[in-house]
Amino acid sequence: MAFDLEIRAADWRAHLATTHAALPGLVPVVKGNGYGLGRQRLAREAGGLGLDLIAVGTYEEADELLGAFTGDVQVLTPWRPFSRRVADPRLVHTLGRLEDIPALAAQLPGARVLVEIETSMARHGFDRHRLTEAARTLAEAGLVVEGLAMHLPMTGGNLDEARMWCAVLETSALETTTVFCSHLTGPQLEQLRTERPQLTIRPRVGTGLWLGRLDAFSVRATVMDVHTVQRGERIGYRQGRVPRAGHVLVIAGGTSHGIGLEAPRAVTGVAGRGKAAAKGGLAAAGLALSPFTIDGKLRWFVEPPHMQASMVLLPEGATVPAVGDTVPAQVRYTIASFDTIREA
Ligand SMILES: *Cc1c(COP(=O)(O)O)cnc(C)c1O
């Protein structure tokens, strides 16, 4: 009992199943911190949905998950000559530069690859004018092309761009009719399939799948200690003055759990503090709002979170929790790390 996540498993799995049914060809993305839920757990769930393919972020993750998942594993990060060498017939690489084609073929003859194109994201991938050359080089190198990969922005309006890339694919000499894409809605995917029935369109989805039903998650942080404080008393690593009398709660959950790593809530700068002062909040004292709800309200950090605990001010008059009680906490899942994850 510390900084814990409880998943209402039936609701969460119902959402996974609904999403799977709504998105034909779904490729679950399992990367990073496993969207806060853990990569191993997500790989098991993908297997449970009967899926034949997952996408991971890095070769290190691929190495780990080839053991946890029995289907194919795509690596989203394009292959580079300095990538970790992972030789497995179930692995599918991503290529985005001409010079990497012969280099990968030399290291792993006959490897399975996706050809990534540089979309408006401008992250990785071939320039559209190099695709024909890429197709020829791939054929000469004897690599097996299993699809075109396009990573689209999250701002919407992606259908036109996806259409354009499908047209580019059809005029290139690439020997594939499969397109892997991100950030298109269900109706946009359907539209694309209607317009291009000869293509197999496969959406790669992480957030909408794993984190699409946040009400099935409950994050609870345990109160580890409670101290009475006077206004003006100096406390904490930084020996700052407590702006108000009340209680300081030491709550499980710190930077190692991803707490306080998000800037937007903190009010900084003279103008910001001025505005906050006008509103009468503790932001005026330079405090930042914590993600912990105590006695019905989000409360303020007394100082920046510590590695595994946070010090939070509960002003006089509020109901004081006891040591061992738990309080709800808001998290950003893609940076969160929990002490335990329990299914209920
Ligand atoms: C992370 C990632 C995705 C999934 O993004 P979500 O917003 O989590 O659905 C899809 N494609 C690529 C290339 C990615 O890196």
PDB file of C-alpha atoms and ligand atoms in Angstrom, residues 29 31 35 76 116 123 151 154 182-183 204-208, ligand 1:
ATOM      1  CA  VAL A  29       1.174  -0.204 -29.383  1.00  0.00           C
ATOM      2  CA  LYS A  31       5.907   0.972 -25.539  1.00  0.00           C
ATOM      3  CA  TYR A  35       1.093   3.552 -20.734  1.00  0.00           C
ATOM      4  CA  LEU A  76       8.348   1.696 -34.330  1.00  0.00           C
ATOM      5  CA  GLU A 116       8.233   4.565 -43.141  1.00  0.00           C
ATOM      6  CA  ARG A 123       9.986  12.765 -37.353  1.00  0.00           C
ATOM      7  CA  HIS A 151       2.935   8.363 -38.321  1.00  0.00           C
ATOM      8  CA  MET A 154      -2.603  14.300 -33.354  1.00  0.00           C
ATOM      9  CA  SER A 182      -1.667   6.237 -36.416  1.00  0.00           C
ATOM     10  CA  HIS A 183      -4.177   8.847 -35.290  1.00  0.00           C
ATOM     11  CA  ARG A 204      -1.566   1.379 -34.642  1.00  0.00           C
ATOM     12  CA  VAL A 205      -3.181   2.498 -31.408  1.00  0.00           C
ATOM     13  CA  GLY A 206      -1.894   2.943 -27.880  1.00  0.00           C
ATOM     14  CA  THR A 207      -3.622   5.685 -25.903  1.00  0.00           C
ATOM     15  CA  GLY A 208      -7.137   5.147 -27.233  1.00  0.00           C
TER      16      GLY A 208
HETATM   17  C1  LIG B   1       3.288   5.890 -30.063  1.00  0.00           C
HETATM   18  C2  LIG B   1       2.970   5.657 -31.484  1.00  0.00           C
HETATM   19  C3  LIG B   1       1.663   5.307 -31.859  1.00  0.00           C
HETATM   20  C4  LIG B   1       0.533   5.224 -30.870  1.00  0.00           C
HETATM   21  O1  LIG B   1       0.189   6.496 -30.420  1.00  0.00           O
HETATM   22  P1  LIG B   1      -1.023   6.719 -29.394  1.00  0.00           P
HETATM   23  O2  LIG B   1      -1.258   8.178 -29.445  1.00  0.00           O
HETATM   24  O3  LIG B   1      -0.567   6.243 -28.050  1.00  0.00           O
HETATM   25  O4  LIG B   1      -2.179   5.929 -29.909  1.00  0.00           O
HETATM   26  C5  LIG B   1       1.431   5.045 -33.198  1.00  0.00           C
HETATM   27  N1  LIG B   1       2.412   5.128 -34.125  1.00  0.00           N
HETATM   28  C6  LIG B   1       3.679   5.462 -33.780  1.00  0.00           C
HETATM   29  C7  LIG B   1       4.729   5.544 -34.854  1.00  0.00           C
HETATM   30  C8  LIG B   1       4.001   5.744 -32.455  1.00  0.00           C
HETATM   31  O5  LIG B   1       5.256   6.093 -32.127  1.00  0.00           O
END
